Each structure stands twice: as structure tokens, then as C-alpha cells.
């Protein structure tokens, strides 16, 4: 009856793990391992193991698995939801989806690439939520 989630910080993996020939992935991918009890695993027979994601997506995934349809506020998305487009990004400006990986300058407001917009919007929402918690 226990969900086990394991992840790491990419600083601990830099130079140790190699994922593919893409130089952006070589030091920025981090593992996310998820053990699900059989009853939960049976609810998700088609888990996509190659979905793009970030640390922001871990808790929404765990919430959806464990909180039985409770409402919550999160910046990320449920990694087990195959109906939405998933994005992964980090503070280095590397952002990815299932089709491409780019390094962007997240603070270049003239850059109208979809990835730049997603990155800036997420930072804006994150800042707003933090400010609301501090009130």
C-alpha cells in the first residue's frame, strides 16, 4: 500500500550518468523512480517512461496517486496524464518536451518561442504563489 518516489539533484549526477548523445541531456537529466503498489499500477497500464518533466511535476503526480481526487495547487502536472503536453526545464534555461530540447535565455522577454513563454509563465505563477504565502 506504499508509494515510493526517489529522485536526485542533477548536481550530484553531473558527469556520472550519460543518457544519450545530446549534450544538453548529459548533465541535466535526473532520475525519477516511482514504485506503485499493484492496485495503483493497474490503474495506469500505459505509463510513458519517456515523458519530459521537472521536479515541479513530482508532487502533482504523487497527489493524483494518493489524495483521491482532492483539489490542490501546483505548478507542475501529473506525469501519468497522457492527455497533456509535458515540459521539463531547469534554472539553467534548458527546456524540453517530447520533440525537442533547447537552451534558452529565460529572461529575454523579446524571445517569443513557446518554450520561453512557458518558462516565464511558470516563474511568474511560482513567484505569485510564494508572495501569497508570505502575506
Tab-separated table of N, CA, C and O in Angstrom:
chain	number	residue	atom	x	y	z
A	1	UNK	N	0.806	-1.206	0.000
A	1	UNK	CA	0.000	0.000	0.000
A	1	UNK	C	0.846	1.266	0.000
A	1	UNK	O	0.331	2.335	0.266
A	2	UNK	N	2.126	1.139	-0.278
A	2	UNK	CA	3.030	2.276	-0.170
A	2	UNK	C	3.550	2.696	-1.543
A	2	UNK	O	3.986	1.865	-2.328
A	3	UNK	N	3.489	4.005	-1.795
A	3	UNK	CA	4.098	4.588	-2.995
A	3	UNK	C	5.502	5.015	-2.600
A	3	UNK	O	5.688	5.685	-1.588
A	4	UNK	N	6.481	4.659	-3.401
A	4	UNK	CA	7.864	5.066	-3.144
A	4	UNK	C	8.331	5.912	-4.322
A	4	UNK	O	8.246	5.485	-5.471
A	5	UNK	N	8.792	7.126	-4.024
A	5	UNK	CA	9.306	8.029	-5.048
A	5	UNK	C	10.745	8.376	-4.705
A	5	UNK	O	11.046	8.741	-3.573
A	6	UNK	N	11.617	8.268	-5.689
A	6	UNK	CA	13.034	8.559	-5.498
A	6	UNK	C	13.490	9.486	-6.618
A	6	UNK	O	13.215	9.236	-7.792
A	7	UNK	N	14.189	10.550	-6.247
A	7	UNK	CA	14.757	11.447	-7.242
A	7	UNK	C	16.104	11.938	-6.723
A	7	UNK	O	16.560	11.522	-5.664
A	8	UNK	N	16.719	12.803	-7.468
A	8	UNK	CA	18.035	13.329	-7.085
A	8	UNK	C	18.142	14.760	-7.580
A	8	UNK	O	17.242	15.281	-8.231
A	9	UNK	N	19.253	15.372	-7.298
A	9	UNK	CA	19.557	16.699	-7.796
A	9	UNK	C	20.598	16.515	-8.891
A	9	UNK	O	21.556	15.771	-8.724
A	10	UNK	N	20.428	17.207	-10.021
A	10	UNK	CA	21.364	16.983	-11.120
A	10	UNK	C	22.795	17.361	-10.771
A	10	UNK	O	23.719	16.935	-11.430
A	11	UNK	N	23.010	18.161	-9.737
A	11	UNK	CA	24.380	18.470	-9.327
A	11	UNK	C	25.108	17.230	-8.827
A	11	UNK	O	26.316	17.128	-8.933
A	12	UNK	N	24.370	16.279	-8.284
A	12	UNK	CA	25.011	15.064	-7.787
A	12	UNK	C	25.327	14.091	-8.910
A	12	UNK	O	26.112	13.182	-8.739
A	13	UNK	N	24.708	14.287	-10.065
A	13	UNK	CA	24.890	13.353	-11.171
A	13	UNK	C	25.782	13.899	-12.272
A	13	UNK	O	26.126	13.196	-13.191
A	14	UNK	N	26.117	15.166	-12.193
A	14	UNK	CA	26.874	15.797	-13.257
A	14	UNK	C	28.147	15.014	-13.556
A	14	UNK	O	29.006	14.837	-12.712
A	15	UNK	N	28.241	14.546	-14.781
A	15	UNK	CA	29.429	13.825	-15.196
A	15	UNK	C	29.400	12.345	-14.873
A	15	UNK	O	30.254	11.607	-15.321
A	16	UNK	N	28.422	11.882	-14.123
A	16	UNK	CA	28.386	10.470	-13.742
A	16	UNK	C	27.504	9.664	-14.680
A	16	UNK	O	27.871	8.607	-15.144
A	17	UNK	N	26.299	10.177	-14.954
A	17	UNK	CA	25.343	9.429	-15.764
A	17	UNK	C	25.296	10.000	-17.173
A	17	UNK	O	25.310	11.203	-17.368
A	18	UNK	N	25.237	9.129	-18.148
A	18	UNK	CA	25.121	9.526	-19.551
A	18	UNK	C	23.833	8.928	-20.096
A	18	UNK	O	23.605	7.735	-20.005
A	19	UNK	N	22.992	9.777	-20.682
A	19	UNK	CA	21.697	9.323	-21.156
A	19	UNK	C	21.652	9.105	-22.657
A	19	UNK	O	21.025	8.196	-23.133
A	20	UNK	N	22.265	9.973	-23.402
A	20	UNK	CA	22.327	9.825	-24.850
A	20	UNK	C	23.385	10.777	-25.390
A	20	UNK	O	24.159	11.344	-24.636
A	21	UNK	N	23.404	10.976	-26.664
A	21	UNK	CA	24.428	11.822	-27.276
A	21	UNK	C	24.100	13.311	-27.214
A	21	UNK	O	24.907	14.133	-27.611
A	22	UNK	N	22.935	13.670	-26.737
A	22	UNK	CA	22.534	15.076	-26.662
A	22	UNK	C	23.281	15.743	-25.506
A	22	UNK	O	23.070	15.400	-24.347
A	23	UNK	N	24.133	16.695	-25.808
A	23	UNK	CA	24.963	17.345	-24.791
A	23	UNK	C	24.123	18.024	-23.708
A	23	UNK	O	24.510	18.083	-22.549
A	24	UNK	N	22.928	18.527	-24.062
A	24	UNK	CA	22.077	19.162	-23.059
A	24	UNK	C	21.571	18.156	-22.042
A	24	UNK	O	21.335	18.495	-20.892
A	25	UNK	N	21.402	16.912	-22.458
A	25	UNK	CA	20.923	15.891	-21.529
A	25	UNK	C	22.038	15.330	-20.645
A	25	UNK	O	21.784	14.846	-19.567
A	26	UNK	N	23.253	15.380	-21.111
A	26	UNK	CA	24.306	14.660	-20.417
A	26	UNK	C	24.494	15.089	-18.973
A	26	UNK	O	24.842	14.275	-18.133
A	27	UNK	N	24.275	16.350	-18.653
A	27	UNK	CA	24.469	16.758	-17.263
A	27	UNK	C	23.200	17.319	-16.632
A	27	UNK	O	23.236	17.765	-15.502
A	28	UNK	N	22.089	17.288	-17.338
A	28	UNK	CA	20.880	17.914	-16.807
A	28	UNK	C	19.739	16.941	-16.536
A	28	UNK	O	18.774	17.307	-15.901
A	29	UNK	N	19.784	15.727	-17.052
A	29	UNK	CA	18.747	14.754	-16.738
A	29	UNK	C	18.919	14.261	-15.314
A	29	UNK	O	20.036	14.089	-14.832
A	30	UNK	N	17.816	14.048	-14.660
A	30	UNK	CA	17.844	13.479	-13.317
A	30	UNK	C	16.871	12.313	-13.276
A	30	UNK	O	15.872	12.289	-13.996
A	31	UNK	N	17.135	11.341	-12.453
A	31	UNK	CA	16.219	10.200	-12.383
A	31	UNK	C	14.997	10.517	-11.525
A	31	UNK	O	15.059	11.302	-10.581
A	32	UNK	N	13.891	9.920	-11.883
A	32	UNK	CA	12.698	9.910	-11.039
A	32	UNK	C	12.169	8.486	-11.082
A	32	UNK	O	11.696	8.013	-12.109
A	33	UNK	N	12.335	7.791	-9.996
A	33	UNK	CA	11.902	6.404	-9.899
A	33	UNK	C	10.637	6.360	-9.057
A	33	UNK	O	10.554	6.992	-8.008
A	34	UNK	N	9.671	5.600	-9.514
A	34	UNK	CA	8.390	5.535	-8.850
A	34	UNK	C	7.962	4.089	-8.728
A	34	UNK	O	7.845	3.379	-9.733
A	35	UNK	N	7.767	3.649	-7.488
A	35	UNK	CA	7.224	2.302	-7.247
A	35	UNK	C	5.764	2.466	-6.859
A	35	UNK	O	5.432	3.238	-5.955
A	36	UNK	N	4.894	1.745	-7.556
A	36	UNK	CA	3.473	1.795	-7.262
A	36	UNK	C	2.981	0.428	-6.795
A	36	UNK	O	3.353	-0.587	-7.393
A	37	UNK	N	2.144	0.408	-5.775
A	37	UNK	CA	1.509	-0.857	-5.408
A	37	UNK	C	0.683	-1.370	-6.593
A	37	UNK	O	0.234	-0.585	-7.442
A	38	UNK	N	0.457	-2.647	-6.649
A	38	UNK	CA	-0.242	-3.274	-7.776
A	38	UNK	C	-1.589	-2.624	-8.062
A	38	UNK	O	-1.935	-2.381	-9.222
A	39	UNK	N	-2.356	-2.290	-7.038
A	39	UNK	CA	-3.683	-1.704	-7.244
A	39	UNK	C	-3.586	-0.374	-7.999
A	39	UNK	O	-4.420	-0.079	-8.849
A	40	UNK	N	-2.568	0.421	-7.733
A	40	UNK	CA	-2.377	1.682	-8.461
A	40	UNK	C	-1.777	1.444	-9.838
A	40	UNK	O	-2.161	2.091	-10.816
A	41	UNK	N	-0.825	0.546	-9.908
A	41	UNK	CA	-0.176	0.264	-11.194
A	41	UNK	C	-1.195	-0.232	-12.217
A	41	UNK	O	-1.118	0.107	-13.393
A	42	UNK	N	-2.180	-0.988	-11.771
A	42	UNK	CA	-3.210	-1.497	-12.673
A	42	UNK	C	-4.100	-0.383	-13.220
A	42	UNK	O	-4.690	-0.528	-14.282
A	43	UNK	N	-4.197	0.741	-12.510
A	43	UNK	CA	-4.983	1.889	-12.990
A	43	UNK	C	-4.265	2.630	-14.115
A	43	UNK	O	-4.876	3.415	-14.835
A	44	UNK	N	-2.957	2.415	-14.249
A	44	UNK	CA	-2.138	3.106	-15.246
A	44	UNK	C	-1.362	2.082	-16.074
A	44	UNK	O	-0.138	1.958	-15.952
A	45	UNK	N	-2.042	1.346	-16.952
A	45	UNK	CA	-1.356	0.288	-17.707
A	45	UNK	C	-0.402	0.813	-18.781
A	45	UNK	O	0.476	0.093	-19.224
A	46	UNK	N	-0.556	2.074	-19.185
A	46	UNK	CA	0.265	2.622	-20.276
A	46	UNK	C	1.113	3.791	-19.797
A	46	UNK	O	1.052	4.884	-20.352
A	47	UNK	N	1.926	3.589	-18.799
A	47	UNK	CA	2.775	4.654	-18.269
A	47	UNK	C	3.875	4.966	-19.283
A	47	UNK	O	4.600	4.086	-19.725
A	48	UNK	N	3.987	6.243	-19.641
A	48	UNK	CA	5.018	6.700	-20.568
A	48	UNK	C	6.295	6.970	-19.774
A	48	UNK	O	6.355	7.907	-18.986
A	49	UNK	N	7.298	6.169	-19.996
A	49	UNK	CA	8.559	6.313	-19.264
A	49	UNK	C	9.471	7.380	-19.860
A	49	UNK	O	10.507	7.692	-19.291
A	50	UNK	N	9.086	7.958	-20.979
A	50	UNK	CA	9.919	8.952	-21.658
A	50	UNK	C	9.341	10.352	-21.599
A	50	UNK	O	9.730	11.219	-22.376
A	51	UNK	N	8.418	10.606	-20.695
A	51	UNK	CA	7.773	11.909	-20.615
A	51	UNK	C	8.756	12.952	-20.083
A	51	UNK	O	9.547	12.676	-19.185
A	52	UNK	N	8.730	14.140	-20.695
A	52	UNK	CA	9.574	15.248	-20.226
A	52	UNK	C	9.000	15.769	-18.919
A	52	UNK	O	7.782	15.875	-18.763
A	53	UNK	N	9.877	16.101	-17.986
A	53	UNK	CA	9.375	16.552	-16.683
A	53	UNK	C	10.447	17.316	-15.924
A	53	UNK	O	11.591	17.385	-16.336
A	54	UNK	N	10.024	17.867	-14.802
A	54	UNK	CA	10.906	18.589	-13.884
A	54	UNK	C	10.500	18.217	-12.463
A	54	UNK	O	9.479	17.563	-12.246
A	55	UNK	N	11.272	18.701	-11.510
A	55	UNK	CA	10.905	18.471	-10.115
A	55	UNK	C	9.500	18.996	-9.808
A	55	UNK	O	8.803	18.457	-8.960
A	56	UNK	N	9.072	20.034	-10.519
A	56	UNK	CA	7.751	20.628	-10.306
A	56	UNK	C	6.626	19.629	-10.529
A	56	UNK	O	5.512	19.826	-10.044
A	57	UNK	N	6.887	18.551	-11.260
A	57	UNK	CA	5.857	17.580	-11.609
A	57	UNK	C	5.751	16.419	-10.622
A	57	UNK	O	4.800	15.634	-10.697
A	58	UNK	N	6.694	16.301	-9.722
A	58	UNK	CA	6.690	15.151	-8.815
A	58	UNK	C	5.492	15.183	-7.871
A	58	UNK	O	4.746	14.202	-7.762
A	59	UNK	N	5.291	16.296	-7.182
A	59	UNK	CA	4.184	16.334	-6.221
A	59	UNK	C	2.813	16.233	-6.873
A	59	UNK	O	1.958	15.493	-6.374
A	60	UNK	N	2.540	16.928	-7.992
A	60	UNK	CA	1.238	16.713	-8.624
A	60	UNK	C	1.002	15.241	-9.007
A	60	UNK	O	-0.110	14.739	-8.910
A	61	UNK	N	2.057	14.558	-9.408
A	61	UNK	CA	1.929	13.135	-9.727
A	61	UNK	C	1.586	12.340	-8.473
A	61	UNK	O	0.661	11.519	-8.479
A	62	UNK	N	2.289	12.615	-7.395
A	62	UNK	CA	2.022	11.907	-6.141
A	62	UNK	C	0.647	12.260	-5.575
A	62	UNK	O	-0.048	11.391	-5.043
A	63	UNK	N	0.252	13.536	-5.686
A	63	UNK	CA	-1.075	13.939	-5.216
A	63	UNK	C	-2.164	13.162	-5.944
A	63	UNK	O	-3.109	12.665	-5.341
A	64	UNK	N	-2.044	13.063	-7.273
A	64	UNK	CA	-3.061	12.353	-8.053
A	64	UNK	C	-3.101	10.864	-7.729
A	64	UNK	O	-4.154	10.242	-7.816
A	65	UNK	N	-1.979	10.309	-7.351
A	65	UNK	CA	-1.942	8.895	-6.987
A	65	UNK	C	-2.498	8.634	-5.590
A	65	UNK	O	-3.067	7.578	-5.332
A	66	UNK	N	-2.340	9.591	-4.691
A	66	UNK	CA	-2.600	9.289	-3.284
A	66	UNK	C	-3.730	10.066	-2.620
A	66	UNK	O	-4.193	9.665	-1.559
A	67	UNK	N	-4.184	11.166	-3.185
A	67	UNK	CA	-5.144	12.012	-2.477
A	67	UNK	C	-6.594	11.833	-2.925
A	67	UNK	O	-7.461	12.594	-2.513
A	68	UNK	N	-6.878	10.861	-3.749
A	68	UNK	CA	-8.249	10.507	-4.122
A	68	UNK	C	-9.077	11.707	-4.585
A	68	UNK	O	-10.084	12.055	-3.983
A	69	UNK	N	-8.610	12.351	-5.650
A	69	UNK	CA	-9.325	13.451	-6.317
A	69	UNK	C	-9.476	14.710	-5.460
A	69	UNK	O	-10.395	15.492	-5.667
A	70	UNK	N	-8.590	14.924	-4.525
A	70	UNK	CA	-8.604	16.154	-3.730
A	70	UNK	C	-8.075	17.304	-4.579
A	70	UNK	O	-7.200	17.126	-5.419
A	71	UNK	N	-8.593	18.505	-4.341
A	71	UNK	CA	-8.092	19.691	-5.029
A	71	UNK	C	-6.782	20.121	-4.389
A	71	UNK	O	-6.600	19.979	-3.180
A	72	UNK	N	-5.897	20.661	-5.209
A	72	UNK	CA	-4.609	21.146	-4.734
A	72	UNK	C	-4.101	22.205	-5.700
A	72	UNK	O	-4.580	22.313	-6.818
A	73	UNK	N	-3.136	22.975	-5.247
A	73	UNK	CA	-2.494	23.974	-6.098
A	73	UNK	C	-1.079	23.492	-6.379
A	73	UNK	O	-0.354	23.120	-5.450
A	74	UNK	N	-0.705	23.489	-7.636
A	74	UNK	CA	0.641	23.065	-8.012
A	74	UNK	C	1.035	23.749	-9.313
A	74	UNK	O	0.176	24.139	-10.109
A	75	UNK	N	2.308	23.885	-9.525
A	75	UNK	CA	2.811	24.481	-10.748
A	75	UNK	C	3.025	23.414	-11.816
A	75	UNK	O	2.823	23.648	-12.984
A	76	UNK	N	3.377	22.223	-11.411
A	76	UNK	CA	3.629	21.136	-12.347
A	76	UNK	C	2.370	20.391	-12.724
A	76	UNK	O	1.254	20.818	-12.442
A	77	UNK	N	2.556	19.253	-13.373
A	77	UNK	CA	1.427	18.445	-13.822
A	77	UNK	C	1.652	16.971	-13.488
A	77	UNK	O	2.773	16.536	-13.231
A	78	UNK	N	0.570	16.236	-13.511
A	78	UNK	CA	0.602	14.805	-13.245
A	78	UNK	C	1.307	14.093	-14.400
A	78	UNK	O	0.815	14.091	-15.526
A	79	UNK	N	2.434	13.484	-14.134
A	79	UNK	CA	3.213	12.822	-15.178
A	79	UNK	C	2.504	11.607	-15.769
A	79	UNK	O	2.867	11.139	-16.840
A	80	UNK	N	1.500	11.099	-15.085
A	80	UNK	CA	0.778	9.929	-15.574
A	80	UNK	C	-0.402	10.317	-16.472
A	80	UNK	O	-1.093	9.451	-16.992
A	81	UNK	N	-0.615	11.606	-16.668
A	81	UNK	CA	-1.682	12.082	-17.534
A	81	UNK	C	-1.153	12.173	-18.963
A	81	UNK	O	-0.405	13.084	-19.312
A	82	UNK	N	-1.544	11.215	-19.783
A	82	UNK	CA	-1.061	11.148	-21.166
A	82	UNK	C	-1.802	12.096	-22.104
A	82	UNK	O	-1.472	12.179	-23.283
A	83	UNK	N	-2.797	12.820	-21.596
A	83	UNK	CA	-3.604	13.691	-22.446
A	83	UNK	C	-3.034	15.108	-22.566
A	83	UNK	O	-3.554	15.906	-23.333
A	84	UNK	N	-2.008	15.426	-21.791
A	84	UNK	CA	-1.448	16.775	-21.830
A	84	UNK	C	-0.007	16.747	-22.320
A	84	UNK	O	0.652	15.708	-22.275
A	85	UNK	N	0.465	17.896	-22.788
A	85	UNK	CA	1.865	18.018	-23.187
A	85	UNK	C	2.691	18.306	-21.942
A	85	UNK	O	2.365	19.193	-21.167
A	86	UNK	N	3.737	17.554	-21.751
A	86	UNK	CA	4.614	17.722	-20.592
A	86	UNK	C	5.885	18.447	-21.016
A	86	UNK	O	6.420	18.204	-22.090
A	87	UNK	N	6.343	19.335	-20.131
A	87	UNK	CA	7.576	20.081	-20.351
A	87	UNK	C	8.489	19.877	-19.154
A	87	UNK	O	8.034	19.807	-18.019
A	88	UNK	N	9.756	19.817	-19.419
A	88	UNK	CA	10.742	19.791	-18.355
A	88	UNK	C	11.672	20.964	-18.530
A	88	UNK	O	12.030	21.318	-19.654
A	89	UNK	N	12.023	21.603	-17.426
A	89	UNK	CA	13.006	22.679	-17.514
A	89	UNK	C	13.686	22.879	-16.178
A	89	UNK	O	13.255	22.356	-15.154
A	90	UNK	N	14.784	23.615	-16.226
A	90	UNK	CA	15.543	23.870	-15.006
A	90	UNK	C	16.037	25.312	-14.993
A	90	UNK	O	15.810	26.074	-15.935
A	91	UNK	N	16.713	25.663	-13.931
A	91	UNK	CA	17.165	27.049	-13.762
A	91	UNK	C	18.300	27.424	-14.717
A	91	UNK	O	18.638	28.592	-14.831
A	92	UNK	N	18.864	26.463	-15.418
A	92	UNK	CA	19.903	26.757	-16.408
A	92	UNK	C	19.321	27.195	-17.743
A	92	UNK	O	20.063	27.502	-18.671
A	93	UNK	N	17.993	27.188	-17.874
A	93	UNK	CA	17.365	27.593	-19.120
A	93	UNK	C	17.238	26.470	-20.123
A	93	UNK	O	16.945	26.705	-21.287
A	94	UNK	N	17.423	25.234	-19.686
A	94	UNK	CA	17.223	24.090	-20.573
A	94	UNK	C	15.772	23.667	-20.424
A	94	UNK	O	15.283	23.451	-19.320
A	95	UNK	N	15.069	23.582	-21.556
A	95	UNK	CA	13.668	23.203	-21.547
A	95	UNK	C	13.441	22.175	-22.648
A	95	UNK	O	14.063	22.239	-23.706
A	96	UNK	N	12.567	21.210	-22.362
A	96	UNK	CA	12.349	20.111	-23.296
A	96	UNK	C	10.892	19.683	-23.298
A	96	UNK	O	10.179	19.879	-22.317
A	97	UNK	N	10.475	19.134	-24.409
A	97	UNK	CA	9.212	18.418	-24.485
A	97	UNK	C	9.535	17.111	-25.203
A	97	UNK	O	10.703	16.752	-25.334
A	98	UNK	N	8.536	16.416	-25.687
A	98	UNK	CA	8.818	15.119	-26.312
A	98	UNK	C	9.532	15.235	-27.653
A	98	UNK	O	10.094	14.269	-28.138
A	99	UNK	N	9.551	16.435	-28.240
A	99	UNK	CA	10.119	16.593	-29.574
A	99	UNK	C	11.452	17.318	-29.644
A	99	UNK	O	12.210	17.111	-30.570
A	100	UNK	N	11.724	18.193	-28.682
A	100	UNK	CA	12.933	18.996	-28.800
A	100	UNK	C	13.454	19.429	-27.437
A	100	UNK	O	12.717	19.492	-26.472
A	101	UNK	N	14.719	19.756	-27.423
A	101	UNK	CA	15.375	20.292	-26.239
A	101	UNK	C	16.146	21.529	-26.662
A	101	UNK	O	16.874	21.502	-27.646
A	102	UNK	N	15.945	22.616	-25.913
A	102	UNK	CA	16.619	23.871	-26.237
A	102	UNK	C	17.220	24.483	-24.987
A	102	UNK	O	16.742	24.260	-23.881
A	103	UNK	N	18.249	25.273	-25.185
A	103	UNK	CA	18.761	26.121	-24.114
A	103	UNK	C	18.319	27.531	-24.462
A	103	UNK	O	18.610	28.033	-25.541
A	104	UNK	N	17.581	28.148	-23.548
A	104	UNK	CA	17.046	29.479	-23.787
A	104	UNK	C	17.576	30.440	-22.741
A	104	UNK	O	18.057	30.026	-21.690
A	105	UNK	N	17.482	31.720	-23.051
A	105	UNK	CA	17.708	32.743	-22.038
A	105	UNK	C	16.320	33.070	-21.492
A	105	UNK	O	15.546	33.763	-22.152
A	106	UNK	N	15.979	32.571	-20.314
A	106	UNK	CA	14.615	32.722	-19.812
A	106	UNK	C	14.209	34.159	-19.532
A	106	UNK	O	13.028	34.455	-19.410
A	107	UNK	N	15.167	35.059	-19.449
A	107	UNK	CA	14.857	36.444	-19.121
A	107	UNK	C	14.845	37.351	-20.342
A	107	UNK	O	14.678	38.552	-20.228
A	108	UNK	N	15.015	36.776	-21.522
A	108	UNK	CA	14.941	37.526	-22.769
A	108	UNK	C	13.469	37.654	-23.152
A	108	UNK	O	12.899	36.770	-23.784
A	109	UNK	N	12.843	38.750	-22.769
A	109	UNK	CA	11.408	38.930	-22.986
A	109	UNK	C	11.059	39.137	-24.460
A	109	UNK	O	9.896	39.052	-24.820
A	110	UNK	N	12.059	39.366	-25.287
A	110	UNK	CA	11.805	39.511	-26.723
A	110	UNK	C	11.692	38.148	-27.400
A	110	UNK	O	11.164	38.042	-28.501
A	111	UNK	N	12.192	37.098	-26.754
A	111	UNK	CA	12.120	35.755	-27.308
A	111	UNK	C	10.676	35.264	-27.202
A	111	UNK	O	10.148	35.101	-26.113
A	112	UNK	N	10.046	35.033	-28.324
A	112	UNK	CA	8.642	34.616	-28.343
A	112	UNK	C	8.464	33.116	-28.574
A	112	UNK	O	7.364	32.656	-28.837
A	113	UNK	N	9.550	32.359	-28.477
A	113	UNK	CA	9.444	30.909	-28.625
A	113	UNK	C	8.517	30.368	-27.540
A	113	UNK	O	8.503	30.846	-26.410
A	114	UNK	N	7.727	29.388	-27.877
A	114	UNK	CA	6.777	28.799	-26.938
A	114	UNK	C	7.464	28.371	-25.632
A	114	UNK	O	6.928	28.562	-24.553
A	115	UNK	N	8.664	27.822	-25.728
A	115	UNK	CA	9.382	27.382	-24.531
A	115	UNK	C	9.688	28.560	-23.611
A	115	UNK	O	9.579	28.449	-22.397
A	116	UNK	N	10.103	29.684	-24.195
A	116	UNK	CA	10.399	30.864	-23.374
A	116	UNK	C	9.147	31.352	-22.658
A	116	UNK	O	9.194	31.734	-21.482
A	117	UNK	N	8.029	31.346	-23.356
A	117	UNK	CA	6.771	31.783	-22.752
A	117	UNK	C	6.358	30.864	-21.599
A	117	UNK	O	5.917	31.335	-20.545
A	118	UNK	N	6.491	29.578	-21.797
A	118	UNK	CA	6.141	28.608	-20.743
A	118	UNK	C	7.042	28.801	-19.537
A	118	UNK	O	6.581	28.816	-18.390
A	119	UNK	N	8.323	28.965	-19.776
A	119	UNK	CA	9.285	29.138	-18.688
A	119	UNK	C	8.953	30.389	-17.870
A	119	UNK	O	8.848	30.347	-16.651
A	120	UNK	N	8.752	31.518	-18.558
A	120	UNK	CA	8.461	32.769	-17.857
A	120	UNK	C	7.112	32.714	-17.144
A	120	UNK	O	6.968	33.222	-16.025
A	121	UNK	N	6.119	32.101	-17.759
A	121	UNK	CA	4.800	31.989	-17.114
A	121	UNK	C	4.891	31.160	-15.835
A	121	UNK	O	4.311	31.529	-14.810
A	122	UNK	N	5.632	30.087	-15.875
A	122	UNK	CA	5.781	29.247	-14.688
A	122	UNK	C	6.497	29.999	-13.577
A	122	UNK	O	6.093	29.934	-12.414
A	123	UNK	N	7.542	30.739	-13.930
A	123	UNK	CA	8.237	31.538	-12.919
A	123	UNK	C	7.313	32.592	-12.324
A	123	UNK	O	7.340	32.849	-11.116
A	124	UNK	N	6.478	33.198	-13.156
A	124	UNK	CA	5.538	34.212	-12.681
A	124	UNK	C	4.519	33.634	-11.715
A	124	UNK	O	4.250	34.205	-10.653
A	125	UNK	N	3.955	32.499	-12.055
A	125	UNK	CA	2.978	31.845	-11.171
A	125	UNK	C	3.648	31.432	-9.868
A	125	UNK	O	3.100	31.617	-8.776
A	126	UNK	N	4.835	30.904	-9.978
A	126	UNK	CA	5.584	30.488	-8.788
A	126	UNK	C	5.828	31.675	-7.859
A	126	UNK	O	5.604	31.591	-6.656
A	127	UNK	N	6.267	32.790	-8.412
A	127	UNK	CA	6.522	33.986	-7.608
A	127	UNK	C	5.226	34.475	-6.956
A	127	UNK	O	5.207	34.847	-5.785
A	128	UNK	N	4.139	34.466	-7.710
A	128	UNK	CA	2.849	34.893	-7.166
A	128	UNK	C	2.439	34.021	-5.973
A	128	UNK	O	2.033	34.534	-4.929
A	129	UNK	N	2.542	32.715	-6.117
A	129	UNK	CA	2.159	31.808	-5.032
A	129	UNK	C	3.026	32.010	-3.794
A	129	UNK	O	2.545	31.996	-2.658
A	130	UNK	N	4.322	32.218	-4.018
A	130	UNK	CA	5.233	32.459	-2.877
A	130	UNK	C	4.835	33.743	-2.168
A	130	UNK	O	4.748	33.783	-0.937
A	131	UNK	N	4.566	34.806	-2.915
A	131	UNK	CA	4.166	36.075	-2.308
A	131	UNK	C	2.856	35.944	-1.537
A	131	UNK	O	2.687	36.548	-0.473
A	132	UNK	N	1.913	35.166	-2.042
A	132	UNK	CA	0.643	34.956	-1.337
A	132	UNK	C	0.854	34.207	-0.022
A	132	UNK	O	0.185	34.488	0.982
A	133	UNK	N	1.793	33.280	-0.023
A	133	UNK	CA	2.082	32.512	1.207
A	133	UNK	C	2.748	33.389	2.253
A	133	UNK	O	2.611	33.163	3.453
A	134	UNK	N	3.499	34.401	1.814
A	134	UNK	CA	4.218	35.275	2.745
A	134	UNK	C	3.329	36.348	3.360
A	134	UNK	O	3.743	37.008	4.313
A	135	UNK	N	2.132	36.555	2.847
A	135	UNK	CA	1.225	37.587	3.378
A	135	UNK	C	0.660	37.190	4.722
A	135	UNK	O	0.456	36.088	5.064
